[in-house]
């Protein structure tokens, strides 16, 4: 299955449901959530979800729910997926991080939805603006135990470096501008812009 491209999303209309599924190497379900398609541009696709939507974590694992409204960017042919939270939550990722980037295999799209393999590493921005890399120990352990192929390892480490640099510099999409326009909760729009962008509110 080839990496997703702009043409891959041509059959979707803004507002359509779109399954987003993350797996652990090589194919174990990590979680899946039905998101809302928010559009695609020349760089990637945008999806969003609302607080309270169910999150399927697979057989034998307790289901979860989305802790806060979020919008996510899935770049074409790149090994990461970024998520911005509309506001700080009381629990979960959104309680600690305003932006959370999973390092993954490139997104692939089929008739069932979007599929990515999570490669453990994460690059995050905390609510006070610090940029951090998470789960480096887990990545090294899984690299050994699960036998990540060397091209996958090199791609993941390159993605970490690229995302950390862009997030620290606040370059697109980590300036929050496009994410603000795509945010799934219109009620959160102004607050979202204030938290995720240096640009003045329009």
Backbone as ProteinMPNN parsed JSONL, in Angstrom:
{"seq_chain_A": "XXXXXXXXXXXXXXXXXXXXXXXXXXXXXXXXXXXXXXXXXXXXXXXXXXXXXXXXXXXXXXXXXXXXXXXXXXXXXXXXXXXXXXXXXXXXXXXXXXXXXXXXXXXXXXXXXXXXXXXXXXXXXXXXXXXXXXXXXXXXXXXXXXXXXXXXXXXXXXXXXXXXXXXXXXXXXXXXXXXXXXXXXXXXXXXXXXXXXXXXXX", "coords_chain_A": {"N_chain_A": [[0.844, -1.183, 0.0], [0.775, 2.108, -1.002], [2.191, 5.253, 0.246], [-0.005, 7.79, 1.525], [-1.401, 10.366, -0.545], [-2.278, 13.631, -1.841], [-4.165, 13.117, -3.803], [-5.174, 10.734, -2.876], [-7.068, 11.386, -1.001], [-9.159, 12.419, -2.399], [-11.778, 11.539, -2.611], [-12.978, 12.227, -0.278], [-14.972, 14.478, 1.64], [-15.042, 17.558, 3.398], [-15.936, 17.138, 6.732], [-16.645, 14.503, 6.592], [-16.576, 11.286, 8.191], [-13.577, 9.65, 9.202], [-11.616, 6.927, 9.711], [-8.853, 6.679, 11.849], [-6.005, 4.924, 12.405], [-3.618, 3.617, 14.56], [-0.867, 1.465, 14.801], [1.361, -0.807, 16.526], [4.7, -1.881, 15.917], [5.039, -5.129, 14.411], [2.382, -5.037, 13.517], [0.462, -4.845, 15.529], [-2.517, -3.73, 17.025], [-2.624, -0.471, 18.252], [-4.22, 1.862, 18.844], [-7.429, 3.055, 17.697], [-9.42, 5.609, 16.225], [-12.392, 7.255, 15.265], [-12.22, 9.926, 13.303], [-12.838, 13.305, 12.087], [-12.792, 14.363, 8.786], [-11.006, 17.135, 7.738], [-9.953, 18.333, 5.552], [-7.533, 18.552, 2.821], [-4.303, 19.629, 1.837], [-1.502, 20.815, -0.126], [0.516, 19.701, 1.35], [-0.337, 17.815, 3.221], [-2.897, 15.913, 4.996], [-5.71, 16.924, 7.0], [-7.282, 16.169, 10.026], [-9.783, 15.909, 12.605], [-10.984, 15.612, 16.007], [-13.51, 15.29, 18.527], [-13.92, 16.03, 21.992], [-14.696, 13.323, 24.095], [-15.283, 11.425, 22.175], [-15.223, 7.917, 21.341], [-12.344, 5.806, 21.845], [-10.854, 3.105, 20.455], [-8.98, 0.56, 21.758], [-8.301, -1.997, 21.191], [-8.713, -5.63, 21.451], [-9.221, -6.912, 24.701], [-8.269, -4.685, 25.998], [-9.141, -1.846, 27.874], [-11.597, 0.365, 26.621], [-11.162, 3.825, 25.661], [-11.646, 7.414, 25.839], [-11.635, 10.385, 23.828], [-9.825, 12.983, 25.234], [-9.842, 15.733, 24.915], [-10.846, 18.265, 22.546], [-9.249, 18.007, 19.389], [-6.953, 18.65, 16.673], [-5.383, 17.196, 13.886], [-2.47, 16.703, 11.878], [-1.475, 15.009, 8.999], [1.197, 14.425, 7.294], [2.178, 14.025, 3.846], [4.019, 11.219, 2.916], [5.862, 11.457, 5.0], [7.454, 10.668, 8.12], [5.793, 11.068, 10.526], [3.135, 12.21, 12.712], [1.164, 14.87, 13.648], [-0.452, 16.422, 16.44], [-2.655, 18.816, 17.774], [-3.999, 20.199, 20.695], [-7.081, 21.668, 21.657], [-7.46, 22.965, 24.065], [-6.185, 22.969, 27.445], [-6.475, 19.941, 29.196], [-7.924, 18.093, 31.994], [-6.823, 15.633, 32.405], [-4.784, 13.027, 30.915], [-2.947, 13.153, 27.728], [-3.456, 15.75, 26.844], [-3.432, 17.228, 29.145], [-0.839, 17.786, 29.708], [0.535, 18.46, 27.385], [0.538, 20.728, 24.65], [0.981, 20.335, 21.976], [1.493, 17.339, 20.265], [3.543, 15.042, 18.799], [3.617, 12.1, 17.144], [6.098, 9.83, 16.198], [6.248, 7.979, 13.318], [5.555, 5.428, 10.802], [5.118, 6.515, 7.372], [1.853, 7.855, 6.691], [-0.767, 5.783, 5.456], [-3.431, 5.213, 3.226], [-6.478, 3.501, 2.85], [-9.529, 1.802, 1.83], [-10.633, 1.512, 4.304], [-9.607, 3.409, 6.058], [-7.117, 5.639, 7.534], [-3.807, 4.582, 8.093], [-1.14, 4.05, 10.333], [2.088, 3.17, 11.637], [3.154, 3.27, 14.852], [6.193, 4.384, 16.151], [7.205, 4.623, 18.703], [8.857, 6.896, 19.579], [8.364, 10.334, 20.454], [7.756, 13.78, 19.862], [7.225, 16.669, 21.652], [5.376, 19.618, 22.662], [5.138, 21.363, 25.598], [2.577, 22.86, 27.696], [3.704, 25.149, 28.687], [5.511, 25.801, 26.776], [7.931, 24.41, 26.393], [10.024, 22.252, 24.451], [10.264, 18.821, 23.952], [11.7, 15.507, 23.707], [10.305, 12.326, 23.828], [10.273, 8.978, 25.215], [12.62, 7.682, 24.34], [14.087, 5.565, 25.445], [12.249, 3.464, 25.291], [12.045, 3.224, 22.527], [14.65, 2.325, 21.865], [14.658, -0.137, 23.186], [12.538, -1.513, 21.879], [13.547, -1.454, 19.33], [15.547, -3.346, 19.545], [14.209, -5.668, 20.612], [11.92, -6.054, 19.008], [13.012, -5.915, 16.559], [13.334, -3.698, 14.709], [13.738, -2.737, 11.355], [16.782, -1.457, 9.905], [16.502, 0.734, 8.023], [14.035, 1.778, 8.907], [14.676, 2.586, 11.497], [16.586, 4.61, 10.968], [14.971, 6.406, 9.544], [13.092, 7.106, 11.521], [14.703, 8.407, 13.464], [15.639, 10.533, 11.95], [13.231, 11.837, 11.478], [12.568, 12.657, 14.083], [14.603, 14.559, 14.549], [14.025, 16.442, 12.524], [11.391, 17.268, 13.189], [11.713, 18.248, 15.814], [13.423, 20.411, 15.335], [11.784, 22.027, 13.668], [9.589, 22.475, 15.355], [10.76, 23.826, 17.513], [11.637, 26.126, 16.219], [9.228, 27.121, 15.425], [8.156, 26.902, 12.874], [6.055, 26.338, 9.972], [4.199, 23.293, 10.044], [4.094, 24.05, 12.688], [3.719, 26.559, 13.666], [1.121, 26.89, 14.271], [-0.822, 28.186, 12.771], [-2.246, 27.059, 10.473], [-3.313, 24.839, 11.747], [-4.963, 26.131, 13.585], [-6.911, 27.18, 11.867], [-8.102, 24.871, 11.073], [-9.151, 23.686, 13.296], [-11.355, 21.549, 15.048], [-13.374, 22.321, 16.771], [-15.348, 24.991, 16.681], [-16.037, 26.717, 18.71], [-13.824, 26.776, 20.263], [-12.0, 28.219, 18.878], [-10.787, 30.885, 19.098], [-9.445, 30.704, 21.566], [-7.78, 28.574, 20.995], [-6.117, 29.666, 18.97], [-4.812, 31.604, 20.48], [-3.276, 30.04, 22.18], [-1.648, 28.552, 20.517], [-0.338, 30.032, 18.577], [1.639, 32.853, 17.604], [0.515, 34.788, 16.155], [-1.735, 37.579, 15.714], [-5.183, 37.59, 16.706], [-7.763, 37.353, 14.296]], "CA_chain_A": [[0.0, 0.0, 0.0], [1.639, 3.294, -1.074], [1.901, 6.355, 1.164], [-1.123, 8.638, 1.122], [-1.11, 11.6, -1.273], [-3.464, 14.481, -1.92], [-5.146, 12.424, -4.637], [-5.769, 9.652, -2.094], [-8.185, 11.913, -0.215], [-10.068, 13.127, -3.303], [-13.162, 11.096, -2.437], [-13.486, 12.691, 1.008], [-15.478, 15.839, 1.75], [-14.931, 18.087, 4.752], [-17.021, 16.692, 7.593], [-16.773, 13.045, 6.533], [-15.854, 10.492, 9.172], [-12.399, 8.976, 8.674], [-10.942, 6.133, 10.729], [-7.404, 6.847, 11.968], [-5.57, 3.743, 13.152], [-2.199, 3.484, 14.88], [-0.439, 0.137, 15.22], [2.74, -0.982, 16.974], [5.445, -2.748, 14.998], [4.803, -4.759, 13.014], [0.981, -4.867, 13.129], [-0.426, -4.938, 16.688], [-3.321, -2.519, 17.189], [-2.312, 0.442, 19.355], [-5.552, 2.415, 19.055], [-8.084, 3.636, 16.52], [-10.466, 6.57, 16.546], [-13.066, 7.82, 14.101], [-12.021, 11.372, 13.271], [-13.568, 14.052, 11.064], [-11.905, 14.878, 7.745], [-11.073, 18.596, 7.7], [-9.422, 18.825, 4.289], [-6.163, 18.202, 2.441], [-3.616, 20.65, 1.05], [-0.372, 20.262, -0.864], [1.49, 19.116, 2.264], [-0.874, 16.702, 3.981], [-4.324, 15.898, 5.317], [-6.084, 17.399, 8.329], [-8.436, 15.521, 10.631], [-10.02, 16.395, 13.955], [-11.907, 14.835, 16.819], [-14.133, 16.035, 19.606], [-13.871, 15.469, 23.337], [-15.717, 12.332, 24.4], [-15.39, 10.367, 21.16], [-14.582, 6.683, 21.809], [-11.051, 5.372, 21.316], [-10.751, 1.647, 20.523], [-7.595, 0.175, 22.044], [-8.104, -3.391, 20.823], [-9.26, -6.686, 22.294], [-8.595, -7.092, 25.998], [-7.84, -3.414, 26.583], [-10.306, -1.022, 28.173], [-11.76, 1.503, 25.705], [-10.883, 5.142, 26.209], [-12.343, 8.468, 25.107], [-10.825, 11.559, 23.521], [-9.852, 13.818, 26.44], [-10.028, 17.134, 24.554], [-10.898, 18.504, 21.101], [-7.927, 18.116, 18.78], [-6.803, 18.639, 15.223], [-4.164, 16.466, 13.573], [-1.922, 16.845, 10.533], [-0.832, 13.792, 8.514], [1.927, 14.851, 6.094], [2.394, 13.016, 2.82], [5.342, 10.634, 2.774], [6.748, 11.813, 6.118], [7.314, 9.725, 9.213], [5.264, 11.627, 11.767], [1.752, 12.694, 12.728], [1.108, 15.909, 14.683], [-1.767, 16.69, 17.03], [-2.762, 20.003, 18.625], [-5.186, 20.18, 21.544], [-7.75, 22.966, 21.667], [-7.262, 23.585, 25.388], [-5.59, 22.046, 28.409], [-7.447, 19.052, 29.826], [-7.623, 17.732, 33.374], [-6.096, 14.365, 32.424], [-4.347, 12.556, 29.606], [-1.905, 13.91, 27.036], [-3.816, 17.166, 26.727], [-3.169, 17.921, 30.412], [0.586, 18.126, 29.786], [1.119, 18.89, 26.11], [-0.314, 21.453, 23.705], [1.22, 19.707, 20.673], [2.066, 16.005, 20.459], [3.889, 14.469, 17.499], [4.031, 10.705, 17.125], [6.99, 9.413, 15.12], [5.521, 6.854, 12.732], [5.741, 5.21, 9.374], [4.238, 7.433, 6.635], [0.433, 7.5, 6.671], [-1.274, 5.088, 4.279], [-4.886, 5.322, 3.184], [-7.219, 2.533, 2.049], [-10.975, 1.993, 1.935], [-11.03, 1.446, 5.708], [-9.157, 4.582, 6.787], [-5.697, 5.992, 7.522], [-3.061, 3.638, 8.921], [0.244, 4.399, 10.649], [2.744, 2.355, 12.654], [3.793, 4.112, 15.857], [7.568, 3.952, 16.399], [7.553, 4.908, 20.103], [9.379, 8.238, 19.826], [7.427, 11.451, 20.364], [8.26, 15.135, 20.079], [6.085, 17.357, 22.251], [5.498, 20.958, 23.234], [4.333, 21.464, 26.805], [1.738, 24.062, 27.721], [4.532, 26.33, 28.964], [6.333, 26.092, 25.61], [9.145, 23.601, 26.276], [10.02, 21.192, 23.443], [10.921, 17.65, 24.522], [11.612, 14.216, 23.018], [9.88, 11.316, 24.787], [10.278, 7.527, 24.957], [13.827, 7.217, 23.648], [14.44, 4.248, 25.986], [11.308, 2.496, 24.714], [12.436, 3.033, 21.131], [15.843, 1.489, 21.806], [14.271, -1.491, 23.59], [11.761, -2.132, 20.801], [14.474, -1.637, 18.204], [16.248, -4.612, 19.77], [13.312, -6.8, 20.854], [11.015, -6.239, 17.876], [13.793, -5.997, 15.337], [13.071, -2.654, 13.717], [14.729, -2.693, 10.272], [17.649, -0.29, 9.992], [15.924, 1.908, 7.347], [12.983, 2.325, 9.77], [15.372, 3.273, 12.585], [17.165, 5.849, 10.444], [13.871, 7.31, 9.215], [12.516, 7.608, 12.773], [15.63, 9.366, 14.073], [15.633, 11.727, 11.096], [11.964, 12.528, 11.729], [12.695, 13.329, 15.381], [15.44, 15.754, 14.379], [13.308, 17.416, 11.697], [10.243, 17.806, 13.921], [12.207, 19.056, 16.942], [13.927, 21.675, 14.789], [10.657, 22.838, 13.2], [8.772, 22.865, 16.498], [11.512, 24.828, 18.266], [11.657, 27.363, 15.426], [7.861, 27.578, 15.185], [7.863, 26.962, 11.442], [4.855, 25.62, 9.548], [2.892, 23.641, 10.598], [4.17, 24.21, 14.138], [3.337, 27.916, 14.058], [-0.264, 26.811, 14.716], [-1.743, 28.942, 11.927], [-3.154, 26.187, 9.735], [-4.028, 24.045, 12.739], [-6.025, 26.978, 14.109], [-7.994, 27.273, 10.887], [-8.73, 23.561, 10.902], [-9.586, 23.121, 14.575], [-12.68, 20.971, 14.854], [-14.364, 22.98, 17.61], [-15.363, 26.426, 16.378], [-16.137, 27.452, 19.967], [-12.488, 26.866, 20.853], [-11.1, 28.785, 17.875], [-9.983, 32.001, 19.594], [-8.547, 30.208, 22.608], [-6.788, 27.743, 20.31], [-5.159, 30.553, 18.324], [-4.007, 32.255, 21.506], [-2.351, 29.092, 22.787], [-0.81, 27.849, 19.552], [0.235, 30.896, 17.555], [2.001, 34.217, 17.989], [-0.196, 35.711, 15.276], [-2.893, 38.202, 16.344], [-6.493, 37.076, 16.319], [-8.425, 38.131, 13.252]], "C_chain_A": [[0.891, 1.249, 0.0], [1.267, 4.335, -0.019], [0.765, 7.205, 0.618], [-0.615, 9.888, 0.409], [-2.381, 12.441, -1.299], [-4.555, 13.798, -2.729], [-5.85, 11.314, -3.869], [-7.029, 10.102, -1.365], [-9.26, 12.567, -1.08], [-11.526, 12.751, -3.091], [-13.777, 11.583, -1.129], [-13.899, 14.158, 0.929], [-15.33, 16.293, 3.197], [-16.163, 17.717, 5.573], [-17.244, 15.198, 7.567], [-16.033, 12.397, 7.699], [-14.69, 9.778, 8.492], [-11.708, 8.241, 9.821], [-9.439, 6.398, 10.687], [-6.907, 5.755, 12.91], [-4.053, 3.728, 13.319], [-1.926, 2.048, 15.33], [0.985, 0.205, 15.748], [3.403, -2.01, 16.064], [5.313, -4.223, 15.398], [3.337, -4.483, 12.687], [0.001, -4.955, 14.29], [-1.193, -3.635, 16.864], [-2.886, -1.75, 18.434], [-3.597, 1.155, 19.769], [-6.105, 2.896, 17.72], [-9.201, 4.556, 16.985], [-11.093, 7.051, 15.246], [-12.993, 9.335, 14.199], [-12.902, 11.989, 12.194], [-12.556, 14.598, 10.06], [-12.11, 16.382, 7.619], [-10.501, 19.186, 6.421], [-7.998, 18.359, 4.049], [-5.584, 19.343, 1.62], [-2.401, 20.015, 0.384], [0.634, 19.536, 0.027], [0.974, 17.895, 3.015], [-2.364, 16.847, 4.221], [-4.54, 16.325, 6.763], [-7.329, 16.664, 8.793], [-8.598, 16.069, 12.041], [-10.949, 15.471, 14.703], [-12.379, 15.683, 17.99], [-13.984, 15.291, 20.931], [-15.021, 14.488, 23.538], [-15.889, 11.248, 23.36], [-14.655, 9.115, 21.643], [-13.266, 6.4, 21.104], [-10.949, 3.868, 21.538], [-9.284, 1.268, 20.695], [-7.343, -1.307, 21.814], [-8.647, -4.365, 21.85], [-8.473, -6.807, 23.591], [-8.11, -5.822, 26.66], [-9.061, -2.515, 26.752], [-10.402, 0.14, 27.192], [-11.496, 2.818, 26.43], [-11.751, 6.145, 25.468], [-11.362, 9.606, 24.849], [-10.958, 12.552, 24.675], [-10.114, 15.286, 26.15], [-10.112, 17.251, 23.036], [-9.479, 18.614, 20.549], [-8.027, 18.167, 17.267], [-5.445, 18.026, 14.927], [-3.781, 16.655, 12.115], [-1.15, 15.585, 10.182], [-0.099, 14.127, 7.224], [2.11, 13.698, 5.116], [3.843, 12.532, 2.851], [6.33, 10.944, 3.872], [6.446, 10.898, 7.301], [6.885, 10.337, 10.526], [3.807, 12.048, 11.586], [1.613, 13.643, 13.907], [-0.321, 16.132, 15.157], [-1.676, 17.914, 17.93], [-4.06, 19.914, 19.414], [-5.763, 21.584, 21.664], [-7.553, 23.707, 22.983], [-6.682, 22.532, 26.32], [-6.681, 21.241, 29.097], [-7.02, 18.734, 31.255], [-6.776, 16.467, 33.462], [-5.668, 14.003, 31.01], [-3.276, 13.443, 28.992], [-2.183, 15.407, 27.036], [-3.636, 17.924, 28.034], [-1.728, 18.425, 30.482], [1.119, 18.809, 28.533], [0.108, 19.639, 25.256], [-0.195, 20.877, 22.304], [1.962, 18.403, 20.908], [2.302, 15.39, 19.095], [4.369, 13.037, 17.696], [4.974, 10.48, 15.95], [6.477, 8.069, 14.61], [6.127, 6.463, 11.385], [4.841, 6.204, 8.639], [2.796, 6.927, 6.592], [0.065, 6.828, 5.355], [-2.789, 5.065, 4.361], [-5.452, 4.21, 2.323], [-8.702, 2.754, 2.281], [-11.463, 1.972, 3.375], [-10.614, 2.68, 6.507], [-7.675, 4.844, 6.613], [-4.966, 5.089, 8.514], [-1.622, 4.111, 9.094], [0.785, 3.385, 11.652], [3.522, 3.288, 13.576], [5.171, 3.543, 16.202], [8.107, 4.471, 17.734], [7.964, 6.352, 20.37], [8.303, 9.303, 19.646], [8.188, 12.756, 20.562], [7.075, 15.966, 20.537], [6.43, 18.794, 22.59], [4.58, 21.009, 24.442], [3.514, 22.755, 26.76], [2.537, 25.317, 28.071], [5.575, 26.575, 27.877], [7.603, 25.284, 25.448], [8.968, 22.513, 25.219], [10.846, 20.023, 23.975], [10.78, 16.451, 23.586], [11.32, 13.156, 24.072], [10.167, 9.906, 24.269], [11.48, 7.043, 24.147], [14.261, 5.838, 24.15], [13.543, 3.165, 25.396], [11.667, 2.191, 23.26], [13.644, 2.104, 21.03], [15.531, 0.045, 22.203], [13.519, -2.199, 22.465], [12.604, -2.34, 19.552], [15.177, -2.99, 18.316], [15.284, -5.799, 19.82], [12.435, -7.101, 19.642], [11.741, -6.257, 16.539], [13.428, -4.967, 14.289], [14.139, -2.716, 12.615], [15.534, -1.398, 10.324], [17.108, 0.916, 9.22], [14.819, 2.575, 8.165], [13.612, 3.119, 10.912], [15.917, 4.615, 12.112], [16.079, 6.87, 10.124], [13.274, 7.924, 10.475], [13.411, 8.662, 13.41], [15.711, 10.657, 13.261], [14.355, 12.536, 11.321], [11.991, 13.27, 13.054], [13.475, 14.627, 15.23], [14.708, 16.835, 13.6], [12.174, 18.082, 12.47], [10.707, 18.683, 15.076], [12.709, 20.413, 16.451], [12.78, 22.589, 14.378], [9.798, 23.328, 14.355], [9.463, 23.954, 17.312], [11.503, 26.175, 17.553], [10.264, 27.932, 15.193], [7.532, 27.737, 13.721], [6.659, 26.091, 11.123], [5.105, 24.111, 9.525], [2.906, 23.961, 12.088], [4.043, 25.655, 14.597], [1.886, 27.966, 14.513], [-1.269, 27.494, 13.826], [-2.748, 28.034, 11.221], [-3.947, 25.302, 10.681], [-5.185, 24.84, 13.333], [-7.199, 27.089, 13.17], [-8.768, 25.972, 10.778], [-9.355, 23.02, 12.178], [-11.06, 22.729, 14.516], [-13.754, 21.645, 15.685], [-14.342, 24.477, 17.357], [-15.428, 27.258, 17.651], [-14.768, 27.662, 20.598], [-11.535, 27.669, 19.988], [-10.209, 29.885, 18.441], [-8.98, 31.546, 20.645], [-7.428, 29.371, 21.984], [-5.709, 28.609, 19.683], [-4.243, 31.218, 19.35], [-2.932, 31.318, 22.055], [-1.319, 28.553, 21.803], [-0.139, 28.747, 18.527], [0.593, 32.242, 18.154], [1.247, 35.249, 17.167], [-1.383, 36.321, 16.003], [-4.18, 37.566, 15.865], [-7.109, 37.983, 15.27], [-9.909, 38.238, 13.54]], "O_chain_A": [[1.687, 1.426, 0.922], [0.169, 4.305, 0.538], [0.591, 7.326, -0.594], [0.46, 10.401, 0.719], [-3.433, 12.005, -0.832], [-5.734, 13.886, -2.387], [-6.996, 10.983, -4.171], [-7.943, 9.31, -1.137], [-10.176, 13.2, -0.554], [-12.418, 13.555, -3.362], [-14.967, 11.378, -0.893], [-13.267, 14.966, 0.249], [-15.478, 15.49, 4.119], [-17.295, 17.956, 5.152], [-17.953, 14.665, 8.42], [-14.996, 12.892, 8.141], [-14.803, 9.352, 7.343], [-11.269, 8.864, 10.788], [-8.824, 6.348, 9.622], [-7.332, 5.671, 14.062], [-3.306, 3.816, 12.344], [-2.667, 1.49, 16.14], [1.723, 1.147, 15.458], [2.743, -2.893, 15.515], [5.453, -4.556, 16.575], [3.043, -3.789, 11.714], [-1.195, -5.128, 14.056], [-0.599, -2.557, 16.854], [-2.794, -2.31, 19.526], [-4.015, 1.059, 20.923], [-5.37, 3.114, 16.756], [-9.844, 4.311, 18.006], [-10.401, 7.231, 14.244], [-13.621, 9.948, 15.062], [-13.619, 11.287, 11.482], [-11.572, 15.227, 10.45], [-13.229, 16.854, 7.421], [-10.553, 20.4, 6.219], [-7.339, 17.84, 4.949], [-6.281, 19.951, 0.807], [-2.294, 18.79, 0.341], [1.51, 18.833, -0.476], [1.759, 17.032, 3.406], [-3.008, 17.77, 3.723], [-3.687, 16.122, 7.628], [-8.308, 16.547, 8.055], [-7.658, 16.628, 12.606], [-11.627, 14.638, 14.1], [-11.735, 16.655, 18.383], [-13.931, 14.062, 20.961], [-16.168, 14.778, 23.198], [-16.565, 10.251, 23.615], [-13.602, 9.214, 22.272], [-13.094, 6.711, 19.926], [-10.957, 3.406, 22.679], [-8.447, 1.62, 19.864], [-6.294, -1.825, 22.196], [-8.996, -3.986, 22.968], [-7.242, -6.807, 23.596], [-7.588, -5.87, 27.773], [-9.911, -2.44, 25.865], [-9.411, 0.829, 26.948], [-11.595, 2.903, 27.654], [-12.506, 5.773, 24.57], [-10.377, 9.764, 25.57], [-12.069, 12.921, 25.054], [-10.561, 16.018, 27.033], [-9.527, 16.443, 22.315], [-8.612, 19.237, 21.164], [-9.034, 17.785, 16.67], [-4.469, 18.298, 15.626], [-4.637, 16.755, 11.235], [-0.289, 15.137, 10.939], [-0.71, 14.117, 6.155], [2.187, 12.537, 5.517], [4.777, 13.334, 2.817], [7.528, 10.718, 3.701], [5.325, 10.416, 7.459], [7.55, 10.144, 11.543], [3.32, 12.219, 10.468], [1.909, 13.27, 15.042], [-1.272, 16.042, 14.38], [-0.756, 18.044, 18.738], [-5.107, 19.587, 18.854], [-5.026, 22.565, 21.761], [-7.487, 24.936, 23.006], [-6.693, 21.341, 26.007], [-7.691, 21.795, 29.531], [-5.909, 19.06, 31.675], [-6.093, 16.241, 34.46], [-6.129, 14.595, 30.035], [-2.762, 14.359, 29.635], [-1.278, 16.224, 27.204], [-3.683, 19.154, 28.035], [-1.426, 19.367, 31.216], [2.035, 19.629, 28.602], [-1.048, 19.228, 25.15], [-1.149, 20.919, 21.528], [2.94, 18.361, 21.655], [1.363, 15.232, 18.314], [5.394, 12.794, 18.333], [4.679, 10.895, 14.829], [6.294, 7.132, 15.388], [7.076, 7.082, 10.902], [3.881, 6.697, 9.231], [2.55, 5.727, 6.471], [0.516, 7.236, 4.285], [-3.359, 4.914, 5.441], [-4.986, 3.984, 1.206], [-9.1, 3.765, 2.859], [-12.596, 2.373, 3.645], [-11.219, 2.967, 7.54], [-7.047, 4.348, 5.678], [-5.438, 4.86, 9.628], [-0.969, 4.52, 8.134], [0.023, 2.809, 12.428], [4.426, 4.001, 13.142], [5.297, 2.357, 16.507], [9.303, 4.725, 17.879], [7.457, 6.968, 21.308], [7.435, 9.18, 18.781], [9.145, 12.822, 21.335], [6.03, 15.97, 19.885], [7.593, 19.151, 22.779], [3.385, 20.733, 24.333], [3.726, 23.618, 25.908], [2.095, 26.429, 27.783], [6.429, 27.449, 28.025], [8.303, 25.452, 24.449], [7.894, 21.923, 25.103], [11.987, 20.206, 24.398], [9.856, 16.39, 22.775], [12.004, 13.088, 25.094], [10.288, 9.675, 23.066], [11.366, 6.102, 23.361], [14.751, 5.025, 23.366], [14.013, 2.082, 25.044], [11.599, 1.043, 22.821], [13.659, 1.194, 20.201], [16.079, -0.891, 21.62], [13.823, -3.345, 22.135], [12.394, -3.295, 18.805], [15.377, -3.686, 17.321], [15.505, -6.812, 19.157], [12.231, -8.262, 19.291], [11.149, -6.577, 15.508], [13.234, -5.302, 13.12], [15.331, -2.744, 12.922], [15.02, -0.361, 10.743], [17.237, 2.039, 9.708], [14.674, 3.797, 8.128], [13.136, 4.201, 11.255], [15.732, 5.635, 12.775], [16.24, 8.059, 10.398], [12.981, 9.119, 10.505], [12.924, 9.703, 13.849], [15.838, 11.744, 13.825], [14.389, 13.766, 11.351], [11.492, 14.391, 13.145], [13.055, 15.672, 15.727], [14.759, 18.01, 13.965], [12.009, 19.301, 12.42], [10.147, 19.758, 15.294], [12.45, 21.44, 17.077], [12.787, 23.779, 14.692], [9.329, 24.466, 14.342], [8.815, 24.903, 17.752], [11.381, 27.226, 18.182], [10.124, 29.093, 14.808], [6.73, 28.594, 13.349], [6.288, 25.216, 11.904], [6.145, 23.685, 9.024], [1.846, 24.126, 12.692], [4.235, 25.954, 15.776], [1.453, 28.969, 15.08], [-2.469, 27.402, 14.086], [-3.958, 28.218, 11.354], [-5.127, 25.042, 10.445], [-6.264, 24.293, 13.562], [-8.352, 27.093, 13.603], [-9.949, 25.97, 10.431], [-10.027, 21.989, 12.142], [-11.898, 23.473, 14.007], [-14.935, 21.556, 15.347], [-13.409, 25.161, 17.777], [-14.931, 28.384, 17.678], [-14.566, 28.601, 21.369], [-10.36, 27.791, 20.333], [-8.99, 29.826, 18.28], [-7.816, 31.946, 20.623], [-6.273, 29.456, 22.4], [-4.52, 28.33, 19.837], [-3.045, 31.374, 19.115], [-1.818, 31.746, 22.357], [-0.233, 28.142, 22.209], [0.581, 28.24, 17.668], [-0.057, 32.717, 19.085], [1.325, 36.446, 17.443], [-1.992, 35.651, 16.836], [-4.254, 37.062, 14.744], [-6.998, 39.207, 15.336], [-10.644, 38.858, 12.771]]}, "name": "protein", "num_of_chains": 1, "seq": "XXXXXXXXXXXXXXXXXXXXXXXXXXXXXXXXXXXXXXXXXXXXXXXXXXXXXXXXXXXXXXXXXXXXXXXXXXXXXXXXXXXXXXXXXXXXXXXXXXXXXXXXXXXXXXXXXXXXXXXXXXXXXXXXXXXXXXXXXXXXXXXXXXXXXXXXXXXXXXXXXXXXXXXXXXXXXXXXXXXXXXXXXXXXXXXXXXXXXXXXXX"}
